[in-house]
Each structure stands twice: as structure tokens, then as C-alpha cells.
Amino acid sequence: MKKHLGKTNAKKYSLRTLDDTTALAKELAATLRGGDVVGLVGELGTGKTNFVQALAKTLGVKQAVKSPTFTILQLYQTAKPYDFSLCHVDAYRLRGAEDLSAVGLADYIGDPNTVVIIEWADTIKKALPKTTRWLTFSFTATKRTVTLSL
Amino acid sequence: MGKSATVLAIETSCDETGVAVVTGKKSGNRYELTVREHLLHSQIATHKKTGGVVPEVAAREHAVQLPRLLVALSKKIPLAALMQEVDAIAVTAGPGLVTSLLVGVEVTKTIALAWEKPLVPVNHLEGHVYASLLKPNKGERHKQRDFVFPLLVLIVSGGHTELVLMKQHLNYRILGTTRDDAAGEAFDKTAKLLGLPYPGGPALSTLARTGDPTAITFPRPMLKSDNLEFSFSGLKTAVATYLKKQKRINRRDVAASIELAIVDALVGKTIRAVERYRPAGVVIAGGVAANRLLRSELEKALKQTAPKTKFFTPLLAYTTDNGAMIGAAGVIRYLNGTKSQPATLRVNPHLPLK
């Protein structure tokens, strides 16, 4: 049984190097279960796709993870011990929650065999479960910050 | 003696609805293509309001526009004559947006069933490659030759950035792709950072024309690494950081510097592939192939490193998604025996080029 503890504590991370990104990806990966939804929020160029690449690597995905802006949705196979697929979504081009079914995303959200990770997730917030975990990316001229609400 | 065939072609993979009739002549292993008719409806005006292609809107627009274009076509070539003349119906089966692709493929299946003609599924990227073999309309001057092999292809569009080696017609080997964003996406997203309207790429290039491309040195990721891969997400971050840091911004200079950074990366890797594979010809394909700087810089670099290499570019009219390019690839496929049946043809949003 999956437990949702309902915690609302937010943790802040400073990502200066790729190692920092990988460490955060590992921390998140350790808590992921099939059916989870992760929402990524942040302006252009703040490192959302880069984070998904690091997470996919941690999960043992062999395929190269690219920006899904054009295709909107891409499914990846993870490797053991992870027993779920990773569904990488980009809501950049979606207007809102009503477009979810048009891209077939409704089939994956909440599916016990899939973890869905969504870039620009704030665009379709209404359609996402309350248990969605949010990572907010921002940056200044010198450093990149990620806020993770678990 | 050569063979010849005519196809009706339909394209609905993204935000352009295209219908065309293309005739191809094959003599030996050489092809000559003629566009009989070519009708196009662009949804750019529709998508300007939303700032990008919205799948649901795009699919609905295709469902409205495709029958309109077919009716317009029947006014140019009466349906009875068209049915007589057409040997097969070519359609984009992928890659693209699944709901958009479905509109074109289902309409094509219906026509194929009614006319009892075979279907020819075409890869959208293959269509872009073969756009360079399309001749200009009557009265336009443009020397048209068949491809020479091995042929190096640089496909650059909003969704794709690939270097492909073709040993012969319809034979593809992917040499390198992007690790993150596509080149066209890099244009569109950096343009958005500059506050330019959708579609940002062409607007950025227009702004760049009066700017100084050497004003800011944006990164050219992977240009020095010894592979044929691309990466454009770092450029986006660099531009965003620059815009945050600077108090006074000359948008023309920023646009020109972005454009040169993208073009340098594309030209650099293409030339590396030329040195490695010594192709007889190079062709650029896809929406970004319309970019003037890319065309001139690549031509210049080719003259310097491999002056004997033939350089192919599509006519500007055929750089955007269109039906004629699907007809071009489709008729060549048909002349080589590719056929599919209405009951079995499926769309594939991630259809690989092979």
C-alpha cells in the first residue's frame, strides 16, 4: 500500500553542478512509487528537462531523454529495482486541463504502473491529483534553486 | 524505359494541412518529380492566440481544413480524372501529434477504400528530405538535380535535429541527434525569452538581420566534443541568465548572437560529419532549412572543406510542412514497391526514420 503522509514541508536545494542535480534526482527516485505524479514548475531555461534527464538516468532508463515539447508525451522503461514506467510530459503547449485527454495523458495519471513527471505542470494543475509532488525551479545570475514540496 | 506514377498526398502531422498531387518518373535509379497541384492551409494564425500548437485545436482544424482542401483540389482536377490518374495515396504516418496524424490517416484510408487504391505511409522526416527534389513551378528558375550518394542530411525543425547518412534512396542511418531541445525549439524558446510572438524563430531571424552577431558570445555546446550530437538547452539558460543580468539590452544584438550560436553548432557538426563520411552531397531539410544564415554559412563552410560536395536546399515554399514533400517521398516509395492496406495502417507519433 502506498502511503501519503500529507506532509507539506518544503525543502530547498541549491544546484550548482550536475552532481547536485543527480543527488536531488536520487533523493526523489528513492521515494517514487507507481501512480505518483511529479509536477515541475519554472521559467524557460531553469533546468526542468535537465532534471528529468538526471532522474531517468537514476531510474536506469537507457533511452536518451529529450525535450518533449514537440511530442508532448514520451514513455520510458526504467530498470530494476524500479517497477514502473516513466511518463515524461511537457505541458508547455497545452492550454489547460481540457487538453489532457487529447494527448492521451489521462491514461497515465494515477496508473499504478507509471510515474508521471510533468514540465510546466502549473498549466494543467486542475487536472492533477492532490498528492502531486511539486518541484519549483528558479535561478538568479549565479545559482539555480529547486524547492521540493513532499 | 522508365516507370512513372502519380500519388495523391496528405499531410496533417502538426499545424499545417497539406494536399498535393505529385508525379514521379524513375529511370534507372534516378527520379524526376513534378508537383501537379499543391494546396496548403497553415494554422499559424490560429495558434498565435495560444502561443503554440495545441493538439486538440490542431486536430479539429485539420478535420475542418482537409475536406476543404480536397474540394478545392477537385476544382482543379475533377475527381473522376484524379481517381483515374492516381496510382496510390500517400500519407504522413508519423512522427507528429497523434490526434493530428489520425485525421490525415483516417481520411486517406477512406479515399483508398472508395477508390480501391493502395496506401503509402510516409515518414514526415523523409518528406522533408525529399522536398529538395521538388522542382519550382512553371516560369521559376531553379536547377533541379537528383540526389547524389552517399548523401548527408541535416534535418532541422521545431521537433527534430538529426544528422542522417543516406547510402541510397530511402535508406537512412542516424549519425547524431539532439540531446535535449531541437534547433527550431531553441529558436522558438529563446525568441520567447526575448518577448517575440509565436512562431518565434522567423521573428528572431528578422530581428537578427540588423544586429551584431558577435556582440555576445553565447555557448555552442558540444561543438568541440568529438561526436555528432547536438545540445541546445544550455543556450536557452545562457540567454535567460544574460537577460536577467544585463541592465541595458540591445535585442537586435541578442537575437543576432543567438542565431549565430545555433547556426555555428549546426554547421560545425555537419562539417565534422562531412569530414568523417566524405559524402557526395549534403542536403538541409525541415523548417529551419529556410533560415538564410544557416544556408549561407553551410554553403560557405562546404566550399572551404569539401568543394566538390553538392549542396541541395529545398525551395522556400517547401521548407514548411506541406503535402508536396509527402507526395515526393510517397511516389518514390510507391515506385519502389511500398504499399499498405487501409485495415492495417497505423499512425506512430514517434515513427523512427529507417
XYZ file of C-alpha atoms in Angstrom:
504
model
C 0.000 0.000 0.000
C 1.183 3.431 -0.863
C 1.056 5.931 1.930
C 0.534 9.599 1.506
C 1.648 11.245 4.662
C 0.144 14.576 3.733
C 3.243 16.444 4.780
C 3.540 19.951 3.445
C 7.122 20.696 4.397
C 9.175 22.198 1.591
C 12.889 21.620 1.161
C 15.161 23.977 -0.679
C 18.145 22.880 -2.749
C 20.873 24.853 -4.455
C 22.002 23.236 -7.673
C 25.431 24.476 -8.701
C 26.747 21.443 -10.548
C 25.434 18.384 -12.352
C 26.331 16.349 -9.225
C 23.880 18.442 -7.198
C 21.157 17.706 -9.752
C 21.979 13.992 -9.670
C 21.868 13.950 -5.855
C 18.410 15.542 -5.856
C 17.255 13.089 -8.556
C 18.443 10.188 -6.364
C 16.643 11.567 -3.336
C 13.390 11.839 -5.270
C 13.838 8.454 -7.003
C 14.086 6.690 -3.633
C 10.573 7.862 -2.725
C 8.819 7.200 -6.054
C 6.087 4.574 -6.392
C 3.916 3.659 -9.385
C 0.946 6.026 -9.603
C 2.915 9.047 -8.396
C 2.726 12.348 -10.222
C 5.556 14.882 -10.072
C 4.954 18.426 -11.254
C 7.836 20.654 -12.361
C 7.417 24.400 -12.430
C 9.853 27.064 -13.619
C 10.674 29.503 -16.390
C 12.411 28.634 -19.664
C 15.974 27.509 -19.094
C 15.767 26.831 -15.358
C 16.686 23.165 -15.748
C 13.447 21.162 -15.779
C 14.359 18.877 -18.683
C 17.862 18.599 -17.285
C 16.414 17.331 -14.000
C 14.233 14.746 -15.789
C 17.360 13.548 -17.617
C 19.127 13.045 -14.274
C 16.086 11.292 -12.784
C 15.742 8.969 -15.798
C 19.409 8.053 -15.510
C 18.945 7.250 -11.823
C 15.947 5.074 -12.679
C 18.006 3.103 -15.182
C 16.344 4.452 -18.335
C 18.577 3.521 -21.274
C 17.000 5.777 -23.924
C 18.165 9.370 -24.251
C 15.663 11.753 -22.645
C 14.999 14.823 -24.763
C 12.747 17.833 -24.547
C 9.216 16.513 -25.106
C 7.886 19.929 -26.191
C 7.188 18.720 -29.712
C 5.802 15.260 -28.932
C 4.235 16.373 -25.602
C 4.420 12.912 -24.068
C 7.128 10.256 -24.030
C 7.177 6.938 -22.181
C 10.416 5.388 -20.857
C 11.160 1.966 -19.384
C 13.024 2.014 -16.073
C 15.298 -0.797 -14.865
C 15.093 -2.982 -11.759
C 14.511 -2.465 -8.862
C 12.094 0.159 -10.205
C 8.855 -1.462 -11.313
C 7.154 1.427 -13.100
C 7.417 3.239 -16.427
C 8.373 6.888 -16.504
C 5.977 9.100 -18.437
C 7.676 12.401 -19.328
C 5.237 15.141 -20.238
C 5.630 18.739 -21.383
C 2.557 20.901 -20.842
C 4.290 23.928 -22.429
C 1.996 23.798 -25.441
C -1.192 22.780 -23.648
C -3.759 25.434 -22.868
C -5.180 23.727 -19.854
C -6.563 20.627 -18.242
C -9.073 20.008 -21.070
C -6.209 19.165 -23.437
C -5.037 16.223 -21.338
C -7.254 13.633 -22.979
C -6.253 14.891 -26.430
C -2.654 13.857 -25.820
C -3.579 10.631 -24.042
C -2.203 11.745 -20.687
C -5.386 10.836 -18.819
C -4.464 7.171 -19.403
C -1.248 7.526 -17.412
C -2.126 9.775 -14.494
C -2.748 7.554 -11.478
C -1.876 4.373 -13.369
C -0.218 2.112 -10.758
C 2.484 1.083 -13.245
C 3.514 4.585 -14.210
C 5.210 7.572 -12.621
C 4.231 10.736 -14.468
C 6.614 13.699 -14.439
C 5.265 16.880 -15.989
C 7.141 20.000 -17.086
C 5.113 23.253 -16.952
C 2.692 21.321 -14.719
C 1.156 24.542 -13.386
C -0.628 24.890 -16.764
C -2.729 21.790 -16.019
C -2.752 21.946 -12.215
C -6.531 21.481 -12.025
C -6.335 18.032 -13.600
C -3.558 16.710 -11.353
C -4.137 14.699 -8.173
C -3.815 16.389 -4.771
C -0.920 14.066 -3.968
C 1.171 15.568 -6.799
C 4.652 16.493 -5.624
C 5.901 19.834 -6.817
C 9.426 20.919 -7.715
C 9.805 24.611 -8.365
C 12.857 25.700 -10.357
C 14.235 29.209 -10.341
C 17.554 30.866 -10.879
C 19.472 34.038 -10.363
C 22.511 35.063 -12.362
C 24.745 32.873 -10.216
C 22.786 29.927 -8.879
C 19.861 27.642 -9.509
C 17.369 26.825 -6.767
C 14.868 23.992 -6.532
C 12.118 23.869 -3.964
C 10.701 20.426 -3.359
C 7.371 20.054 -1.576
C 6.964 16.483 -0.379
C 12.448 2.728 -70.305
C 11.401 4.369 -67.106
C 8.419 3.849 -64.863
C 6.174 6.618 -63.730
C 3.465 7.003 -61.111
C 1.203 9.653 -59.615
C 0.176 9.941 -55.978
C -2.320 12.000 -54.065
C -0.577 13.061 -50.852
C -1.940 14.200 -47.498
C -0.034 15.777 -44.586
C -1.545 16.597 -41.169
C 1.239 15.822 -38.689
C 1.459 19.184 -36.916
C -0.021 22.593 -37.706
C -0.159 22.568 -41.496
C -2.810 20.786 -43.537
C -1.403 19.850 -46.934
C -2.798 18.140 -50.028
C -0.838 17.567 -53.234
C -0.675 15.566 -56.430
C 2.844 14.559 -57.393
C 4.096 12.616 -60.414
C 7.397 10.784 -60.333
C 9.439 9.261 -63.158
C 12.042 6.646 -62.443
C 14.792 5.835 -64.931
C 17.424 3.507 -63.576
C 17.981 4.749 -60.067
C 17.169 8.358 -60.870
C 13.972 10.238 -60.225
C 12.273 13.248 -61.690
C 9.412 14.732 -59.705
C 6.683 17.122 -60.768
C 4.189 18.787 -58.454
C 0.874 18.815 -60.285
C -1.092 20.546 -57.548
C -0.146 21.678 -54.063
C -2.620 23.141 -51.559
C -1.769 24.205 -48.049
C -3.551 25.607 -45.033
C -1.449 26.901 -42.172
C -2.830 27.075 -38.649
C -0.218 29.588 -37.517
C -2.817 32.365 -37.293
C -4.989 30.117 -35.103
C -2.093 29.164 -32.838
C -0.838 32.727 -32.456
C -3.603 33.267 -29.925
C -2.430 30.387 -27.746
C 1.291 30.919 -28.321
C 1.847 27.476 -29.764
C 0.296 24.386 -31.255
C -2.431 22.966 -29.072
C -3.037 19.322 -30.041
C -6.796 19.364 -29.626
C -7.198 22.604 -31.587
C -4.773 21.408 -34.273
C -6.650 18.134 -34.818
C -10.018 19.890 -35.051
C -8.594 22.360 -37.556
C -7.260 19.516 -39.708
C -10.711 17.895 -39.641
C -12.209 21.155 -40.960
C -9.451 22.081 -43.424
C -8.647 18.736 -45.029
C -12.083 18.258 -46.682
C -11.950 21.916 -47.801
C -8.596 21.392 -49.469
C -9.821 18.202 -51.149
C -12.853 20.065 -52.528
C -10.532 22.843 -53.760
C -8.342 20.185 -55.400
C -11.360 18.662 -57.165
C -11.997 22.069 -58.756
C -8.511 21.944 -60.285
C -8.547 18.269 -61.260
C -12.058 16.743 -61.492
C -12.389 13.816 -59.097
C -13.135 11.262 -61.814
C -9.951 12.235 -63.652
C -7.942 12.294 -60.427
C -9.143 8.823 -59.466
C -8.148 7.551 -62.915
C -4.731 9.095 -62.748
C -3.681 8.404 -59.172
C -1.833 5.135 -58.548
C -1.701 5.406 -54.763
C -2.440 7.709 -51.855
C 0.483 8.797 -49.699
C 0.026 9.995 -46.140
C 2.203 11.034 -43.206
C 2.058 8.181 -40.669
C 4.418 9.841 -38.155
C 6.222 11.316 -36.343
C 3.906 14.059 -35.128
C 0.990 14.784 -32.857
C -1.107 11.651 -32.604
C -4.513 13.332 -32.895
C -3.395 15.383 -35.907
C -1.847 12.386 -37.660
C -5.059 10.400 -37.153
C -7.141 12.925 -39.121
C -4.949 12.595 -42.222
C -4.553 8.838 -41.974
C -8.264 8.126 -41.476
C -9.299 10.393 -44.364
C -6.659 8.718 -46.542
C -7.952 5.255 -45.610
C -11.472 6.295 -46.621
C -10.321 7.567 -50.018
C -8.199 4.455 -50.549
C -11.157 2.188 -49.792
C -13.530 4.136 -52.027
C -11.094 4.323 -54.928
C -9.611 0.847 -54.363
C -6.074 2.223 -54.367
C -3.107 1.267 -52.203
C -1.829 3.479 -49.392
C 1.762 4.583 -48.993
C 2.721 5.537 -45.433
C 5.428 8.210 -45.394
C 7.715 9.272 -42.557
C 7.338 13.027 -42.104
C 11.128 13.492 -41.901
C 11.600 11.564 -45.123
C 9.151 14.018 -46.684
C 11.373 16.917 -45.592
C 14.413 15.212 -47.157
C 12.658 14.705 -50.493
C 11.326 18.274 -50.550
C 14.712 19.175 -52.048
C 13.887 17.162 -55.174
C 10.765 19.180 -55.927
C 11.013 21.438 -58.940
C 9.804 25.012 -58.965
C 6.562 25.918 -60.667
C 6.447 26.857 -64.335
C 8.365 30.013 -65.071
C 10.607 29.847 -61.987
C 14.292 29.223 -62.486
C 15.901 26.686 -60.237
C 18.215 23.950 -61.398
C 16.959 20.632 -60.123
C 19.082 17.516 -59.923
C 18.598 14.116 -58.372
C 20.454 13.379 -55.152
C 23.989 12.006 -55.209
C 25.049 9.317 -52.733
C 26.287 8.925 -50.109
C 24.137 11.887 -49.083
C 24.456 13.637 -45.730
C 21.156 15.067 -44.469
C 20.765 17.727 -41.804
C 17.153 17.712 -40.614
C 16.321 20.799 -38.567
C 12.821 21.691 -37.424
C 10.751 22.526 -34.371
C 10.787 18.919 -33.224
C 13.901 17.458 -34.803
C 17.628 17.932 -35.163
C 19.297 14.985 -36.842
C 22.290 14.211 -38.992
C 21.457 11.299 -41.269
C 23.531 9.411 -43.817
C 21.792 8.016 -46.903
C 23.731 5.419 -48.910
C 20.935 5.299 -51.463
C 17.339 6.417 -51.889
C 15.081 5.544 -48.916
C 17.984 4.278 -46.826
C 18.731 6.122 -43.600
C 21.343 5.851 -40.885
C 21.075 8.281 -37.975
C 24.537 9.686 -37.177
C 23.581 12.111 -34.438
C 20.621 13.845 -32.847
C 19.970 16.454 -30.174
C 20.384 15.505 -26.542
C 17.697 17.933 -25.394
C 15.983 20.652 -27.441
C 15.568 20.661 -31.221
C 17.186 23.522 -33.186
C 13.813 25.001 -34.113
C 12.727 24.744 -30.487
C 15.897 26.633 -29.482
C 14.912 29.401 -31.919
C 11.305 29.499 -30.693
C 12.108 29.384 -26.964
C 14.934 31.933 -26.988
C 12.649 34.140 -29.097
C 10.032 33.801 -26.373
C 12.626 34.887 -23.786
C 13.088 37.994 -25.936
C 9.343 38.541 -25.907
C 8.829 37.811 -29.606
C 5.452 36.489 -30.822
C 4.812 32.925 -31.982
C 6.307 31.453 -34.126
C 9.447 32.953 -32.659
C 12.084 31.510 -34.994
C 11.388 33.611 -38.090
C 10.755 36.714 -35.921
C 14.117 36.225 -34.220
C 15.886 35.933 -37.592
C 14.248 39.124 -38.818
C 15.350 40.973 -35.683
C 18.834 39.469 -36.034
C 19.348 40.952 -39.501
C 20.148 44.397 -38.086
C 22.043 43.150 -35.034
C 25.698 42.366 -34.375
C 26.138 38.572 -34.170
C 29.486 38.954 -32.404
C 28.123 41.231 -29.658
C 27.569 38.409 -27.163
C 29.293 35.043 -27.147
C 26.638 32.515 -26.232
C 27.782 28.917 -25.719
C 27.978 26.489 -28.617
C 27.507 23.321 -26.578
C 29.153 20.129 -27.781
C 30.770 21.905 -30.737
C 34.216 20.878 -29.532
C 33.236 17.346 -28.480
C 34.184 14.621 -30.909
C 30.716 13.334 -31.771
C 27.783 14.273 -33.987
C 25.353 15.140 -31.188
C 23.739 18.496 -30.545
C 22.582 20.246 -27.371
C 20.606 23.471 -27.221
C 19.150 23.642 -23.712
C 22.292 25.311 -22.330
C 21.875 28.131 -24.838
C 18.377 28.778 -23.501
C 19.715 29.028 -19.948
C 22.588 31.260 -21.100
C 20.174 33.636 -22.836
C 17.824 33.700 -19.822
C 20.763 34.410 -17.493
C 22.108 37.138 -19.796
C 18.728 38.865 -19.957
C 18.469 38.757 -16.152
C 21.972 40.098 -15.567
C 22.109 42.948 -18.083
C 20.543 46.261 -17.324
C 20.548 47.522 -20.895
C 19.702 45.082 -23.584
C 20.082 45.514 -27.316
C 17.530 42.979 -28.539
C 18.870 43.031 -32.105
C 22.356 42.084 -30.918
C 20.972 39.380 -28.628
C 18.882 37.944 -31.499
C 21.823 38.020 -33.915
C 24.129 36.393 -31.335
C 21.588 33.635 -30.597
C 21.104 32.935 -34.292
C 24.844 32.698 -34.902
C 25.305 30.372 -31.904
C 22.660 27.956 -33.226
C 23.926 28.145 -36.813
C 27.560 27.630 -35.686
C 26.571 24.462 -33.815
C 24.616 23.110 -36.803
C 27.291 23.961 -39.374
C 30.146 22.742 -37.133
C 28.653 19.298 -36.626
C 27.600 18.972 -40.270
C 31.139 19.742 -41.403
C 32.512 17.228 -38.888
C 30.210 14.609 -40.440
C 31.363 15.645 -43.936
C 34.994 15.134 -42.901
C 34.194 11.783 -41.376
C 31.924 10.294 -44.061
C 33.007 12.163 -47.222
C 29.510 12.322 -48.744
C 28.979 13.230 -52.402
C 26.191 15.587 -51.411
C 24.697 17.454 -48.467
C 21.037 18.404 -48.105
C 19.298 20.512 -45.478
C 15.707 19.683 -44.630
C 12.935 20.888 -42.337
C 11.513 24.239 -41.285
C 14.838 25.677 -40.086
C 16.240 24.979 -43.589
C 14.513 28.234 -44.519
C 16.976 30.131 -42.315
C 19.136 32.295 -44.601
C 22.143 32.400 -42.306
C 22.170 28.594 -42.000
C 22.010 28.207 -45.784
C 24.800 30.702 -46.490
C 27.107 29.606 -43.656
C 26.770 25.927 -44.524
C 27.387 26.597 -48.210
C 30.466 28.674 -47.335
C 31.848 26.021 -44.981
C 31.269 23.275 -47.546
C 33.131 25.251 -50.237
C 36.082 25.528 -47.861
C 36.270 21.947 -46.581
C 34.834 19.863 -49.411
C 34.341 21.976 -52.553
C 33.256 19.015 -54.671
C 30.334 18.170 -52.388
C 26.994 19.060 -53.974
C 24.699 21.153 -51.820
C 20.929 20.676 -52.006
C 18.369 23.022 -50.493
C 14.595 22.900 -50.739
C 12.694 25.741 -52.381
C 11.473 28.064 -49.610
C 7.860 27.147 -50.378
C 8.613 23.536 -49.440
C 10.530 24.114 -46.189
C 7.393 24.337 -44.039
C 5.317 21.191 -43.633
C 3.404 20.541 -46.859
C 1.692 17.855 -48.902
C 4.035 18.076 -51.902
C 7.009 16.756 -49.925
C 4.912 13.804 -48.721
C 3.968 13.231 -52.364
C 7.660 13.351 -53.337
C 8.701 10.717 -50.792
C 5.461 8.811 -51.361
C 5.831 8.468 -55.118
C 9.444 7.300 -54.754
C 8.320 4.767 -52.131
C 5.489 3.605 -54.403
C 7.861 3.176 -57.358
C 9.982 1.005 -55.049
C 7.099 -1.218 -54.009
C 5.980 0.243 -50.658
C 2.250 -0.366 -50.186
C -0.011 -0.623 -47.198
C -3.638 -1.629 -46.722
C -6.325 0.540 -45.100
C -7.062 -2.096 -42.466
C -3.502 -2.330 -41.206
C -2.045 1.179 -41.425
C -1.444 2.726 -38.001
C -0.140 6.136 -37.019
C 3.013 6.283 -34.922
C 3.727 9.616 -33.173
C 7.350 8.506 -32.629
C 7.910 6.806 -36.008
C 11.675 6.381 -36.454
C 13.455 7.146 -39.726
C 14.902 3.931 -41.108
